[in-house]
C-alpha cells in the first residue's frame, strides 16, 4: 500500500479504466451470462443500504423488515405457507446451507443429484464431508426418475432437483421426485435461474415445481439472475423453519441469540435491491420481462432452425443450446462480431442465454451472425 492517499481524481480515473475493461450488459451483446442489468430502482435501493448488516439484525430493523417482507412475497409466489428462510449471497450458498441442514437433521451422508445439477452441489458435498451420488439424466437432460429410485438408500440425506438447469434451462420432474422423497429424504430445489422465470410463463405449459409439491423441503432462487436485482441477492426458503435448528450456533455478542446463516456479516444491499425489484415490477412486470426474453429466444431458435441448426432441446426458458460441429470456432467467430456466448458440456453445444438486456433487434442480428458463422464453419 502506498504511504499517502491517492487524490480522488486520479483514483476515479483508475476505477473508470478498470470499468471500461469490463463487459457491460447495457451494450446488449452478452448472451453468455445468467445475470443482467439490474432495474434502476434496484440499483438505488442497493446504494441506500450499503452499510446495513443483517448478520446483526437488531441494529438494522428496517432492513430486517425488508428481508421478512421479501420472503413473504416469495413464499406467496411459490405457494408456500409459513416458510422459514433468509437472503443468501447466491444459490451456491443456498445449496450449501440446504444440504448442511439436511445432513444435520437426518444425520445421513449422501446427496443424490443428476449430472446436470450445478457444480455448487459438488462444492457442498466436499465441504460437508458428504458423498455425492451422481445419477444419469433422461433423453431431455432432466433427472432420470428411475435412476433416482434405484440410487436412494437409507443413507440418503437429500436429493437436489433443478428447476432451470444451468446449461439448458430444463426442469427436473419435481412432482415425481417429490413423491419419491416424501418422508424419505430432504428434497432441495435449485431454482437459481428458474425461480424468476417459471412463475411467469404460461401456467398450462409448466408442470408443478414449487412448494405445491409436498415433498419439497427447501428451495433457492436468485434475484440477481432473472429477478432483476443487484448481485448478490438470492433467497433460501425452507418448508419447516425448525430445521434451521440443526445448523444454528449461538452468537453471544450480537443482537440475535442464534445465527443460522453460513455467512456472519451479510450483505444487505442485495436485500433492499430484491425488495425494490419485486415491489416495482409485480407479477405483471416480471411476466412482461419473461415474455420478451422468451420471444427473443424463439426468434433465435427459429432463425437457426431455418438454417438447419437444431437446438439440443426445445427451450423451456430463455436458454438455448445448439450442438454445432465446431463449437469453439463458432464461439470465436461470434466473439469477433462482438457477441459473447458460452458453451455447455452436457451435451457439448453452443449455449445462448437470452437475458432482458437483449433487445429484439439484437436477437435478430445475433441470429444472423450465428447462422453465418455456422455456414462458414459447417453446422
Ligand atoms: N444453481 C444453478 C442452477 C445455477 O445456474 C447457478 C449459477 C448456481 C446454482 C450458483 O449460483 P451463484 O453463482 O449465484 O452462487 N449459474 C451460473 C453459472 O455458474 C452463474 C453465472 C452467472 C455465471 C453469470 C456467469 C455469469 O456471467 O454459470
mmCIF file of C-alpha atoms and ligand atoms in Angstrom:
data_model
loop_
_atom_site.group_PDB
_atom_site.id
_atom_site.type_symbol
_atom_site.label_atom_id
_atom_site.label_comp_id
_atom_site.label_asym_id
_atom_site.label_seq_id
_atom_site.Cartn_x
_atom_site.Cartn_y
_atom_site.Cartn_z
ATOM 1 C CA UNK A 1 0.000 0.000 0.000
ATOM 2 C CA UNK A 2 1.257 3.460 -0.831
ATOM 3 C CA UNK A 3 2.011 5.825 2.091
ATOM 4 C CA UNK A 4 -0.318 8.660 1.187
ATOM 5 C CA UNK A 5 -3.827 8.647 -0.141
ATOM 6 C CA UNK A 6 -4.331 8.935 -3.888
ATOM 7 C CA UNK A 7 -6.207 12.094 -4.958
ATOM 8 C CA UNK A 8 -9.827 11.408 -5.858
ATOM 9 C CA UNK A 9 -9.394 12.476 -9.479
ATOM 10 C CA UNK A 10 -6.577 10.019 -10.118
ATOM 11 C CA UNK A 11 -8.355 7.277 -8.253
ATOM 12 C CA UNK A 12 -11.515 7.900 -10.180
ATOM 13 C CA UNK A 13 -9.557 7.537 -13.408
ATOM 14 C CA UNK A 14 -8.163 4.200 -12.218
ATOM 15 C CA UNK A 15 -11.641 2.975 -11.427
ATOM 16 C CA UNK A 16 -13.027 4.188 -14.729
ATOM 17 C CA UNK A 17 -10.247 2.461 -16.639
ATOM 18 C CA UNK A 18 -10.972 -0.798 -14.851
ATOM 19 C CA UNK A 19 -14.678 -0.476 -15.541
ATOM 20 C CA UNK A 20 -14.002 0.224 -19.193
ATOM 21 C CA UNK A 21 -12.125 -3.070 -19.418
ATOM 22 C CA UNK A 22 -15.240 -4.903 -18.200
ATOM 23 C CA UNK A 23 -18.044 -6.049 -20.434
ATOM 24 C CA UNK A 24 -21.374 -4.400 -19.712
ATOM 25 C CA UNK A 25 -24.887 -5.749 -20.094
ATOM 26 C CA UNK A 26 -26.023 -2.314 -21.250
ATOM 27 C CA UNK A 27 -24.143 -2.874 -24.524
ATOM 28 C CA UNK A 28 -26.662 -5.617 -25.275
ATOM 29 C CA UNK A 29 -24.199 -8.174 -26.620
ATOM 30 C CA UNK A 30 -23.744 -10.605 -23.739
ATOM 31 C CA UNK A 31 -25.543 -13.897 -24.338
ATOM 32 C CA UNK A 32 -23.295 -15.951 -22.107
ATOM 33 C CA UNK A 33 -24.368 -14.845 -18.634
ATOM 34 C CA UNK A 34 -27.301 -15.604 -16.357
ATOM 35 C CA UNK A 35 -27.178 -12.103 -14.907
ATOM 36 C CA UNK A 36 -28.428 -8.866 -16.377
ATOM 37 C CA UNK A 37 -28.685 -5.126 -15.874
ATOM 38 C CA UNK A 38 -30.488 -4.577 -12.589
ATOM 39 C CA UNK A 39 -33.564 -2.365 -12.588
ATOM 40 C CA UNK A 40 -32.669 1.294 -11.898
ATOM 41 C CA UNK A 41 -34.750 1.243 -8.693
ATOM 42 C CA UNK A 42 -32.854 -1.846 -7.532
ATOM 43 C CA UNK A 43 -29.539 -0.026 -8.040
ATOM 44 C CA UNK A 44 -30.780 2.902 -5.982
ATOM 45 C CA UNK A 45 -32.016 0.612 -3.235
ATOM 46 C CA UNK A 46 -28.631 -1.140 -3.256
ATOM 47 C CA UNK A 47 -26.687 2.070 -2.652
ATOM 48 C CA UNK A 48 -29.109 3.158 0.089
ATOM 49 C CA UNK A 49 -28.380 0.059 2.213
ATOM 50 C CA UNK A 50 -24.643 -0.340 1.715
ATOM 51 C CA UNK A 51 -23.727 -0.266 5.405
ATOM 52 C CA UNK A 52 -26.524 -2.464 6.721
ATOM 53 C CA UNK A 53 -25.519 -5.886 8.019
ATOM 54 C CA UNK A 54 -28.174 -8.491 8.609
ATOM 55 C CA UNK A 55 -25.606 -10.535 10.492
ATOM 56 C CA UNK A 56 -26.545 -8.201 13.353
ATOM 57 C CA UNK A 57 -30.253 -7.686 12.715
ATOM 58 C CA UNK A 58 -31.023 -5.768 15.911
ATOM 59 C CA UNK A 59 -29.191 -2.718 14.524
ATOM 60 C CA UNK A 60 -30.961 -2.900 11.183
ATOM 61 C CA UNK A 61 -34.608 -3.292 11.964
ATOM 62 C CA UNK A 62 -35.676 -1.630 8.735
ATOM 63 C CA UNK A 63 -33.526 -3.881 6.570
ATOM 64 C CA UNK A 64 -34.694 -6.875 8.554
ATOM 65 C CA UNK A 65 -38.290 -5.854 7.829
ATOM 66 C CA UNK A 66 -37.484 -5.648 4.116
ATOM 67 C CA UNK A 67 -35.981 -9.119 4.244
ATOM 68 C CA UNK A 68 -39.025 -10.612 6.010
ATOM 69 C CA UNK A 69 -41.351 -8.893 3.553
ATOM 70 C CA UNK A 70 -39.303 -10.138 0.570
ATOM 71 C CA UNK A 71 -39.503 -13.686 1.908
ATOM 72 C CA UNK A 72 -43.256 -13.324 2.429
ATOM 73 C CA UNK A 73 -43.688 -12.172 -1.185
ATOM 74 C CA UNK A 74 -41.629 -15.114 -2.414
ATOM 75 C CA UNK A 75 -43.482 -17.640 -0.245
ATOM 76 C CA UNK A 76 -46.718 -16.371 -1.781
ATOM 77 C CA UNK A 77 -45.267 -16.639 -5.297
ATOM 78 C CA UNK A 78 -44.005 -20.175 -4.647
ATOM 79 C CA UNK A 79 -47.172 -21.418 -2.953
ATOM 80 C CA UNK A 80 -45.583 -21.935 0.448
ATOM 81 C CA UNK A 81 -47.147 -21.318 3.859
ATOM 82 C CA UNK A 82 -45.245 -20.245 6.986
ATOM 83 C CA UNK A 83 -41.898 -20.888 5.339
ATOM 84 C CA UNK A 84 -38.620 -20.183 7.064
ATOM 85 C CA UNK A 85 -35.770 -18.615 5.176
ATOM 86 C CA UNK A 86 -33.296 -15.848 4.658
ATOM 87 C CA UNK A 87 -31.424 -13.970 1.996
ATOM 88 C CA UNK A 88 -28.209 -15.601 0.833
ATOM 89 C CA UNK A 89 -25.398 -14.406 -1.395
ATOM 90 C CA UNK A 90 -26.300 -16.746 -4.225
ATOM 91 C CA UNK A 91 -27.542 -20.217 -4.986
ATOM 92 C CA UNK A 92 -24.109 -21.606 -4.103
ATOM 93 C CA UNK A 93 -24.610 -20.502 -0.505
ATOM 94 C CA UNK A 94 -28.259 -21.547 -0.677
ATOM 95 C CA UNK A 95 -27.371 -25.057 -1.860
ATOM 96 C CA UNK A 96 -24.627 -25.442 0.742
ATOM 97 C CA UNK A 97 -26.929 -24.276 3.540
ATOM 98 C CA UNK A 98 -29.827 -26.510 2.485
ATOM 99 C CA UNK A 99 -27.569 -29.572 2.307
ATOM 100 C CA UNK A 100 -25.928 -28.686 5.611
ATOM 101 C CA UNK A 101 -29.383 -28.552 7.166
ATOM 102 C CA UNK A 102 -30.317 -31.883 5.561
ATOM 103 C CA UNK A 103 -27.139 -33.542 6.828
ATOM 104 C CA UNK A 104 -27.552 -32.312 10.399
ATOM 105 C CA UNK A 105 -31.271 -33.061 10.568
ATOM 106 C CA UNK A 106 -31.137 -36.562 9.087
ATOM 107 C CA UNK A 107 -27.616 -37.456 10.320
ATOM 108 C CA UNK A 108 -27.070 -39.102 6.942
ATOM 109 C CA UNK A 109 -24.292 -38.534 4.482
ATOM 110 C CA UNK A 110 -25.499 -38.948 0.907
ATOM 111 C CA UNK A 111 -26.674 -36.403 -1.634
ATOM 112 C CA UNK A 112 -28.300 -37.637 -4.845
ATOM 113 C CA UNK A 113 -28.352 -35.314 -7.854
ATOM 114 C CA UNK A 114 -28.327 -35.653 -11.610
ATOM 115 C CA UNK A 115 -25.146 -34.975 -13.559
ATOM 116 C CA UNK A 116 -26.905 -31.897 -14.899
ATOM 117 C CA UNK A 117 -27.063 -30.236 -11.446
ATOM 118 C CA UNK A 118 -24.909 -27.156 -10.872
ATOM 119 C CA UNK A 119 -21.299 -27.651 -9.729
ATOM 120 C CA UNK A 120 -22.059 -25.856 -6.446
ATOM 121 C CA UNK A 121 -23.553 -29.183 -5.288
ATOM 122 C CA UNK A 122 -20.084 -30.721 -5.654
ATOM 123 C CA UNK A 123 -18.662 -27.907 -3.533
ATOM 124 C CA UNK A 124 -21.340 -28.515 -0.895
ATOM 125 C CA UNK A 125 -20.657 -32.265 -0.780
ATOM 126 C CA UNK A 126 -16.932 -31.666 -0.418
ATOM 127 C CA UNK A 127 -17.292 -29.022 2.298
ATOM 128 C CA UNK A 128 -19.849 -31.024 4.256
ATOM 129 C CA UNK A 129 -17.989 -34.317 4.001
ATOM 130 C CA UNK A 130 -20.958 -35.837 2.181
ATOM 131 C CA UNK A 131 -20.979 -38.295 -0.700
ATOM 132 C CA UNK A 132 -22.441 -37.030 -3.940
ATOM 133 C CA UNK A 133 -24.180 -39.794 -5.879
ATOM 134 C CA UNK A 134 -24.470 -38.549 -9.440
ATOM 135 C CA UNK A 135 -27.264 -40.160 -11.412
ATOM 136 C CA UNK A 136 -27.980 -40.012 -15.151
ATOM 137 C CA UNK A 137 -30.360 -37.680 -16.913
ATOM 138 C CA UNK A 138 -33.118 -38.729 -19.315
ATOM 139 C CA UNK A 139 -33.174 -38.048 -23.065
ATOM 140 C CA UNK A 140 -34.218 -34.471 -22.415
ATOM 141 C CA UNK A 141 -31.396 -33.805 -19.937
ATOM 142 C CA UNK A 142 -33.659 -33.937 -16.863
ATOM 143 C CA UNK A 143 -33.032 -36.058 -13.783
ATOM 144 C CA UNK A 144 -33.926 -39.677 -14.545
ATOM 145 C CA UNK A 145 -36.583 -40.662 -12.051
ATOM 146 C CA UNK A 146 -35.965 -44.421 -12.325
ATOM 147 C CA UNK A 147 -32.278 -43.877 -11.665
ATOM 148 C CA UNK A 148 -33.227 -41.802 -8.620
ATOM 149 C CA UNK A 149 -35.436 -44.543 -7.212
ATOM 150 C CA UNK A 150 -32.568 -47.009 -7.588
ATOM 151 C CA UNK A 151 -29.972 -44.648 -6.123
ATOM 152 C CA UNK A 152 -31.792 -43.755 -2.917
ATOM 153 C CA UNK A 153 -30.610 -45.631 0.140
ATOM 154 C CA UNK A 154 -31.059 -45.415 3.905
ATOM 155 C CA UNK A 155 -28.120 -43.050 3.924
ATOM 156 C CA UNK A 156 -29.693 -40.535 1.513
ATOM 157 C CA UNK A 157 -29.904 -37.221 3.323
ATOM 158 C CA UNK A 158 -31.028 -35.117 0.383
ATOM 159 C CA UNK A 159 -31.930 -35.063 -3.255
ATOM 160 C CA UNK A 160 -31.205 -31.963 -5.319
ATOM 161 C CA UNK A 161 -33.606 -31.241 -8.174
ATOM 162 C CA UNK A 162 -33.109 -28.368 -10.579
ATOM 163 C CA UNK A 163 -35.780 -26.010 -11.884
ATOM 164 C CA UNK A 164 -33.863 -24.431 -14.733
ATOM 165 C CA UNK A 165 -30.613 -26.273 -15.362
ATOM 166 C CA UNK A 166 -27.606 -24.046 -15.926
ATOM 167 C CA UNK A 167 -26.777 -25.469 -19.327
ATOM 168 C CA UNK A 168 -30.215 -25.962 -20.901
ATOM 169 C CA UNK A 169 -32.829 -24.411 -18.621
ATOM 170 C CA UNK A 170 -34.544 -27.786 -18.201
ATOM 171 C CA UNK A 171 -36.825 -28.564 -15.265
ATOM 172 C CA UNK A 172 -36.374 -31.892 -13.479
ATOM 173 C CA UNK A 173 -39.590 -33.931 -12.884
ATOM 174 C CA UNK A 174 -40.038 -32.417 -9.446
ATOM 175 C CA UNK A 175 -43.538 -33.795 -8.891
ATOM 176 C CA UNK A 176 -42.315 -37.384 -9.220
ATOM 177 C CA UNK A 177 -39.097 -36.618 -7.328
ATOM 178 C CA UNK A 178 -41.202 -35.134 -4.518
ATOM 179 C CA UNK A 179 -43.253 -38.316 -4.278
ATOM 180 C CA UNK A 180 -40.090 -40.397 -4.065
ATOM 181 C CA UNK A 181 -38.579 -38.167 -1.378
ATOM 182 C CA UNK A 182 -41.634 -37.600 0.810
ATOM 183 C CA UNK A 183 -40.860 -38.863 4.335
ATOM 184 C CA UNK A 184 -37.655 -40.441 2.943
ATOM 185 C CA UNK A 185 -35.159 -37.628 2.369
ATOM 186 C CA UNK A 186 -34.884 -33.867 2.044
ATOM 187 C CA UNK A 187 -35.731 -32.529 -1.376
ATOM 188 C CA UNK A 188 -33.926 -29.310 -2.184
ATOM 189 C CA UNK A 189 -34.993 -27.489 -5.345
ATOM 190 C CA UNK A 190 -32.336 -25.394 -7.038
ATOM 191 C CA UNK A 191 -34.366 -22.746 -8.842
ATOM 192 C CA UNK A 192 -31.442 -20.319 -9.077
ATOM 193 C CA UNK A 193 -32.412 -19.424 -12.625
ATOM 194 C CA UNK A 194 -35.947 -20.773 -12.997
ATOM 195 C CA UNK A 195 -37.295 -19.208 -9.808
ATOM 196 C CA UNK A 196 -37.978 -15.903 -11.502
ATOM 197 C CA UNK A 197 -38.966 -17.436 -14.852
ATOM 198 C CA UNK A 198 -41.334 -20.356 -14.206
ATOM 199 C CA UNK A 199 -43.975 -18.410 -12.227
ATOM 200 C CA UNK A 200 -44.307 -16.021 -15.156
ATOM 201 C CA UNK A 201 -44.627 -18.477 -18.017
ATOM 202 C CA UNK A 202 -47.922 -19.733 -19.385
ATOM 203 C CA UNK A 203 -49.215 -21.837 -16.465
ATOM 204 C CA UNK A 204 -50.619 -24.549 -18.746
ATOM 205 C CA UNK A 205 -47.124 -25.329 -20.029
ATOM 206 C CA UNK A 206 -45.342 -25.544 -16.692
ATOM 207 C CA UNK A 207 -45.581 -28.671 -14.556
ATOM 208 C CA UNK A 208 -45.663 -28.144 -10.773
ATOM 209 C CA UNK A 209 -42.232 -27.486 -9.356
ATOM 210 C CA UNK A 210 -42.526 -25.459 -6.138
ATOM 211 C CA UNK A 211 -43.924 -25.801 -2.595
ATOM 212 C CA UNK A 212 -47.206 -27.117 -4.027
ATOM 213 C CA UNK A 213 -45.366 -30.439 -4.093
ATOM 214 C CA UNK A 214 -45.497 -31.830 -0.545
ATOM 215 C CA UNK A 215 -42.072 -33.493 -0.798
ATOM 216 C CA UNK A 216 -40.232 -30.214 -1.444
ATOM 217 C CA UNK A 217 -38.302 -29.284 1.712
ATOM 218 C CA UNK A 218 -36.361 -26.222 0.554
ATOM 219 C CA UNK A 219 -35.868 -24.058 -2.484
ATOM 220 C CA UNK A 220 -33.359 -21.450 -3.573
ATOM 221 C CA UNK A 221 -33.901 -18.762 -6.211
ATOM 222 C CA UNK A 222 -31.596 -15.975 -7.331
ATOM 223 C CA UNK A 223 -32.936 -12.445 -7.513
ATOM 224 C CA UNK A 224 -29.617 -11.469 -9.115
ATOM 225 C CA UNK A 225 -30.409 -13.550 -12.186
ATOM 226 C CA UNK A 226 -33.925 -13.150 -13.675
ATOM 227 C CA UNK A 227 -35.102 -11.315 -10.532
ATOM 228 C CA UNK A 228 -33.631 -8.052 -11.879
ATOM 229 C CA UNK A 229 -31.882 -7.232 -8.581
ATOM 230 C CA UNK A 230 -28.214 -6.447 -7.970
ATOM 231 C CA UNK A 231 -25.542 -9.007 -7.105
ATOM 232 C CA UNK A 232 -25.607 -10.578 -4.508
ATOM 233 C CA UNK A 233 -29.272 -11.362 -3.891
ATOM 234 C CA UNK A 234 -30.676 -14.845 -3.540
ATOM 235 C CA UNK A 235 -33.200 -16.462 -1.224
ATOM 236 C CA UNK A 236 -33.332 -19.757 0.595
ATOM 237 C CA UNK A 237 -36.813 -20.831 1.648
ATOM 238 C CA UNK A 238 -37.469 -23.797 3.895
ATOM 239 C CA UNK A 239 -40.790 -25.552 4.485
ATOM 240 C CA UNK A 240 -40.103 -26.202 8.147
ATOM 241 C CA UNK A 241 -38.180 -23.431 9.860
ATOM 242 C CA UNK A 242 -37.393 -25.792 12.755
ATOM 243 C CA UNK A 243 -34.832 -27.498 10.524
ATOM 244 C CA UNK A 244 -32.628 -24.444 10.863
ATOM 245 C CA UNK A 245 -32.073 -25.532 14.469
ATOM 246 C CA UNK A 246 -29.748 -28.233 13.179
ATOM 247 C CA UNK A 247 -27.270 -25.643 11.911
ATOM 248 C CA UNK A 248 -27.803 -22.866 14.480
ATOM 249 C CA UNK A 249 -24.877 -21.590 16.508
ATOM 250 C CA UNK A 250 -25.035 -19.196 19.439
ATOM 251 C CA UNK A 251 -24.000 -15.670 18.553
ATOM 252 C CA UNK A 252 -23.483 -14.250 22.034
ATOM 253 C CA UNK A 253 -22.242 -10.722 21.330
ATOM 254 C CA UNK A 254 -24.708 -9.980 18.543
ATOM 255 C CA UNK A 255 -28.305 -8.791 18.715
ATOM 256 C CA UNK A 256 -29.567 -12.232 17.738
ATOM 257 C CA UNK A 257 -29.202 -15.209 20.088
ATOM 258 C CA UNK A 258 -28.523 -17.685 17.287
ATOM 259 C CA UNK A 259 -27.195 -17.460 13.783
ATOM 260 C CA UNK A 260 -28.295 -19.979 11.192
ATOM 261 C CA UNK A 261 -26.645 -18.470 8.143
ATOM 262 C CA UNK A 262 -23.326 -19.664 6.798
ATOM 263 C CA UNK A 263 -22.174 -16.060 6.467
ATOM 264 C CA UNK A 264 -21.712 -13.839 9.506
ATOM 265 C CA UNK A 265 -21.650 -10.331 8.131
ATOM 266 C CA UNK A 266 -24.338 -10.392 5.484
ATOM 267 C CA UNK A 267 -24.646 -8.112 2.529
ATOM 268 C CA UNK A 268 -27.930 -6.312 2.894
ATOM 269 C CA UNK A 269 -27.850 -4.040 -0.130
ATOM 270 C CA UNK A 270 -28.996 -7.015 -2.207
ATOM 271 C CA UNK A 271 -31.923 -7.498 0.190
ATOM 272 C CA UNK A 272 -33.134 -3.962 -0.465
ATOM 273 C CA UNK A 273 -32.494 -4.343 -4.198
ATOM 274 C CA UNK A 274 -34.513 -7.572 -4.393
ATOM 275 C CA UNK A 275 -37.331 -5.981 -2.415
ATOM 276 C CA UNK A 276 -37.310 -2.939 -4.700
ATOM 277 C CA UNK A 277 -37.290 -5.042 -7.888
ATOM 278 C CA UNK A 278 -40.216 -7.193 -6.745
ATOM 279 C CA UNK A 279 -42.313 -4.313 -5.439
ATOM 280 C CA UNK A 280 -41.622 -2.227 -8.506
ATOM 281 C CA UNK A 281 -42.371 -4.937 -11.073
ATOM 282 C CA UNK A 282 -45.078 -7.059 -9.508
ATOM 283 C CA UNK A 283 -46.178 -10.245 -11.284
ATOM 284 C CA UNK A 284 -47.223 -8.233 -14.300
ATOM 285 C CA UNK A 285 -43.801 -6.637 -14.701
ATOM 286 C CA UNK A 286 -41.977 -9.971 -14.465
ATOM 287 C CA UNK A 287 -44.451 -11.560 -16.855
ATOM 288 C CA UNK A 288 -43.607 -8.902 -19.455
ATOM 289 C CA UNK A 289 -39.862 -9.332 -18.975
ATOM 290 C CA UNK A 290 -40.074 -13.111 -19.228
ATOM 291 C CA UNK A 291 -42.342 -12.856 -22.293
ATOM 292 C CA UNK A 292 -39.800 -10.589 -24.003
ATOM 293 C CA UNK A 293 -36.937 -12.988 -23.240
ATOM 294 C CA UNK A 294 -38.945 -15.981 -24.465
ATOM 295 C CA UNK A 295 -39.896 -14.167 -27.653
ATOM 296 C CA UNK A 296 -36.286 -13.299 -28.371
ATOM 297 C CA UNK A 297 -35.201 -16.863 -27.592
ATOM 298 C CA UNK A 298 -37.801 -18.162 -30.059
ATOM 299 C CA UNK A 299 -36.592 -15.662 -32.628
ATOM 300 C CA UNK A 300 -33.034 -17.020 -32.394
ATOM 301 C CA UNK A 301 -34.155 -20.664 -32.362
ATOM 302 C CA UNK A 302 -36.495 -20.188 -35.332
ATOM 303 C CA UNK A 303 -33.819 -18.487 -37.418
ATOM 304 C CA UNK A 304 -31.286 -21.184 -36.526
ATOM 305 C CA UNK A 305 -33.793 -23.914 -37.440
ATOM 306 C CA UNK A 306 -34.452 -22.278 -40.797
ATOM 307 C CA UNK A 307 -30.745 -22.684 -41.447
ATOM 308 C CA UNK A 308 -30.812 -26.315 -40.347
ATOM 309 C CA UNK A 309 -29.352 -25.748 -36.872
ATOM 310 C CA UNK A 310 -31.497 -27.628 -34.347
ATOM 311 C CA UNK A 311 -31.366 -26.837 -30.627
ATOM 312 C CA UNK A 312 -30.490 -29.665 -28.221
ATOM 313 C CA UNK A 313 -33.988 -29.454 -26.717
ATOM 314 C CA UNK A 314 -36.943 -27.166 -27.257
ATOM 315 C CA UNK A 315 -36.182 -24.330 -24.797
ATOM 316 C CA UNK A 316 -38.449 -24.194 -21.751
ATOM 317 C CA UNK A 317 -36.812 -20.990 -20.616
ATOM 318 C CA UNK A 318 -34.694 -18.286 -22.198
ATOM 319 C CA UNK A 319 -31.711 -20.581 -22.679
ATOM 320 C CA UNK A 320 -30.988 -22.329 -25.972
ATOM 321 C CA UNK A 321 -28.120 -24.635 -26.874
ATOM 322 C CA UNK A 322 -27.011 -25.622 -30.350
ATOM 323 C CA UNK A 323 -24.836 -28.715 -30.878
ATOM 324 C CA UNK A 324 -22.905 -27.230 -33.804
ATOM 325 C CA UNK A 325 -19.888 -29.093 -35.167
ATOM 326 C CA UNK A 326 -17.163 -26.591 -34.325
ATOM 327 C CA UNK A 327 -18.430 -25.144 -31.048
ATOM 328 C CA UNK A 328 -15.316 -23.179 -30.102
ATOM 329 C CA UNK A 329 -14.868 -21.993 -33.683
ATOM 330 C CA UNK A 330 -18.398 -20.589 -33.824
ATOM 331 C CA UNK A 331 -17.942 -19.078 -30.353
ATOM 332 C CA UNK A 332 -14.770 -17.304 -31.540
ATOM 333 C CA UNK A 333 -16.397 -16.128 -34.770
ATOM 334 C CA UNK A 334 -19.272 -14.654 -32.777
ATOM 335 C CA UNK A 335 -16.831 -13.005 -30.396
ATOM 336 C CA UNK A 336 -15.177 -11.299 -33.354
ATOM 337 C CA UNK A 337 -18.598 -9.857 -34.171
ATOM 338 C CA UNK A 338 -18.857 -8.566 -30.595
ATOM 339 C CA UNK A 339 -21.119 -11.284 -29.138
ATOM 340 C CA UNK A 340 -20.358 -13.260 -26.007
ATOM 341 C CA UNK A 341 -21.812 -16.731 -25.781
ATOM 342 C CA UNK A 342 -20.849 -19.674 -23.641
ATOM 343 C CA UNK A 343 -20.680 -23.401 -24.177
ATOM 344 C CA UNK A 344 -22.249 -26.363 -22.462
ATOM 345 C CA UNK A 345 -20.779 -29.784 -21.796
ATOM 346 C CA UNK A 346 -23.853 -31.976 -21.421
ATOM 347 C CA UNK A 347 -24.160 -32.270 -24.350
ATOM 348 C CA UNK A 348 -21.373 -30.267 -25.994
ATOM 349 C CA UNK A 349 -23.107 -27.258 -27.520
ATOM 350 C CA UNK A 350 -23.015 -23.537 -28.033
ATOM 351 C CA UNK A 351 -25.100 -22.047 -25.219
ATOM 352 C CA UNK A 352 -27.096 -18.864 -25.511
ATOM 353 C CA UNK A 353 -28.796 -17.152 -22.554
ATOM 354 C CA UNK A 354 -31.267 -14.547 -23.742
ATOM 355 C CA UNK A 355 -31.496 -12.145 -20.833
ATOM 356 C CA UNK A 356 -33.587 -8.954 -20.586
ATOM 357 C CA UNK A 357 -30.716 -6.774 -21.819
ATOM 358 C CA UNK A 358 -31.052 -8.421 -25.268
ATOM 359 C CA UNK A 359 -33.430 -6.456 -27.468
ATOM 360 C CA UNK A 360 -35.420 -7.967 -30.351
ATOM 361 C CA UNK A 361 -33.125 -6.148 -32.756
ATOM 362 C CA UNK A 362 -30.024 -7.561 -31.079
ATOM 363 C CA UNK A 363 -31.543 -11.060 -31.054
ATOM 364 C CA UNK A 364 -32.231 -10.846 -34.790
ATOM 365 C CA UNK A 365 -28.729 -9.542 -35.537
ATOM 366 C CA UNK A 366 -27.220 -12.248 -33.339
ATOM 367 C CA UNK A 367 -29.224 -14.968 -35.097
ATOM 368 C CA UNK A 368 -27.907 -13.793 -38.477
ATOM 369 C CA UNK A 369 -24.320 -13.831 -37.209
ATOM 370 C CA UNK A 370 -24.843 -17.282 -35.680
ATOM 371 C CA UNK A 371 -26.164 -18.677 -38.939
ATOM 372 C CA UNK A 372 -23.350 -17.037 -40.927
ATOM 373 C CA UNK A 373 -20.682 -18.419 -38.566
ATOM 374 C CA UNK A 374 -22.186 -21.910 -38.725
ATOM 375 C CA UNK A 375 -22.387 -21.786 -42.516
ATOM 376 C CA UNK A 376 -18.749 -20.788 -42.710
ATOM 377 C CA UNK A 377 -17.524 -23.409 -40.254
ATOM 378 C CA UNK A 378 -20.047 -26.109 -41.113
ATOM 379 C CA UNK A 379 -23.029 -26.940 -38.949
HETATM 380 N N1 LIG B 1 -27.593 -23.365 -9.404
HETATM 381 C C1 LIG B 1 -27.818 -23.121 -10.696
HETATM 382 C C2 LIG B 1 -28.853 -23.913 -11.418
HETATM 383 C C3 LIG B 1 -27.070 -22.123 -11.350
HETATM 384 O O1 LIG B 1 -27.266 -21.895 -12.651
HETATM 385 C C4 LIG B 1 -26.108 -21.392 -10.611
HETATM 386 C C5 LIG B 1 -25.264 -20.334 -11.231
HETATM 387 C C6 LIG B 1 -25.934 -21.686 -9.250
HETATM 388 C C7 LIG B 1 -26.693 -22.698 -8.679
HETATM 389 C C8 LIG B 1 -24.965 -20.940 -8.410
HETATM 390 O O2 LIG B 1 -25.425 -19.647 -8.228
HETATM 391 P P1 LIG B 1 -24.484 -18.467 -7.733
HETATM 392 O O3 LIG B 1 -23.402 -18.349 -8.751
HETATM 393 O O4 LIG B 1 -25.434 -17.318 -7.680
HETATM 394 O O5 LIG B 1 -23.976 -18.851 -6.411
HETATM 395 N N2 LIG B 1 -25.162 -20.332 -12.589
HETATM 396 C C9 LIG B 1 -24.240 -19.507 -13.340
HETATM 397 C C10 LIG B 1 -23.077 -20.368 -13.786
HETATM 398 O O6 LIG B 1 -22.392 -20.966 -12.952
HETATM 399 C C11 LIG B 1 -23.738 -18.307 -12.616
HETATM 400 C C12 LIG B 1 -23.207 -17.285 -13.535
HETATM 401 C C13 LIG B 1 -23.863 -16.084 -13.705
HETATM 402 C C14 LIG B 1 -22.019 -17.449 -14.214
HETATM 403 C C15 LIG B 1 -23.347 -15.104 -14.525
HETATM 404 C C16 LIG B 1 -21.505 -16.488 -15.070
HETATM 405 C C17 LIG B 1 -22.188 -15.303 -15.210
HETATM 406 O O7 LIG B 1 -21.678 -14.331 -16.047
HETATM 407 O O8 LIG B 1 -22.892 -20.465 -14.977
#
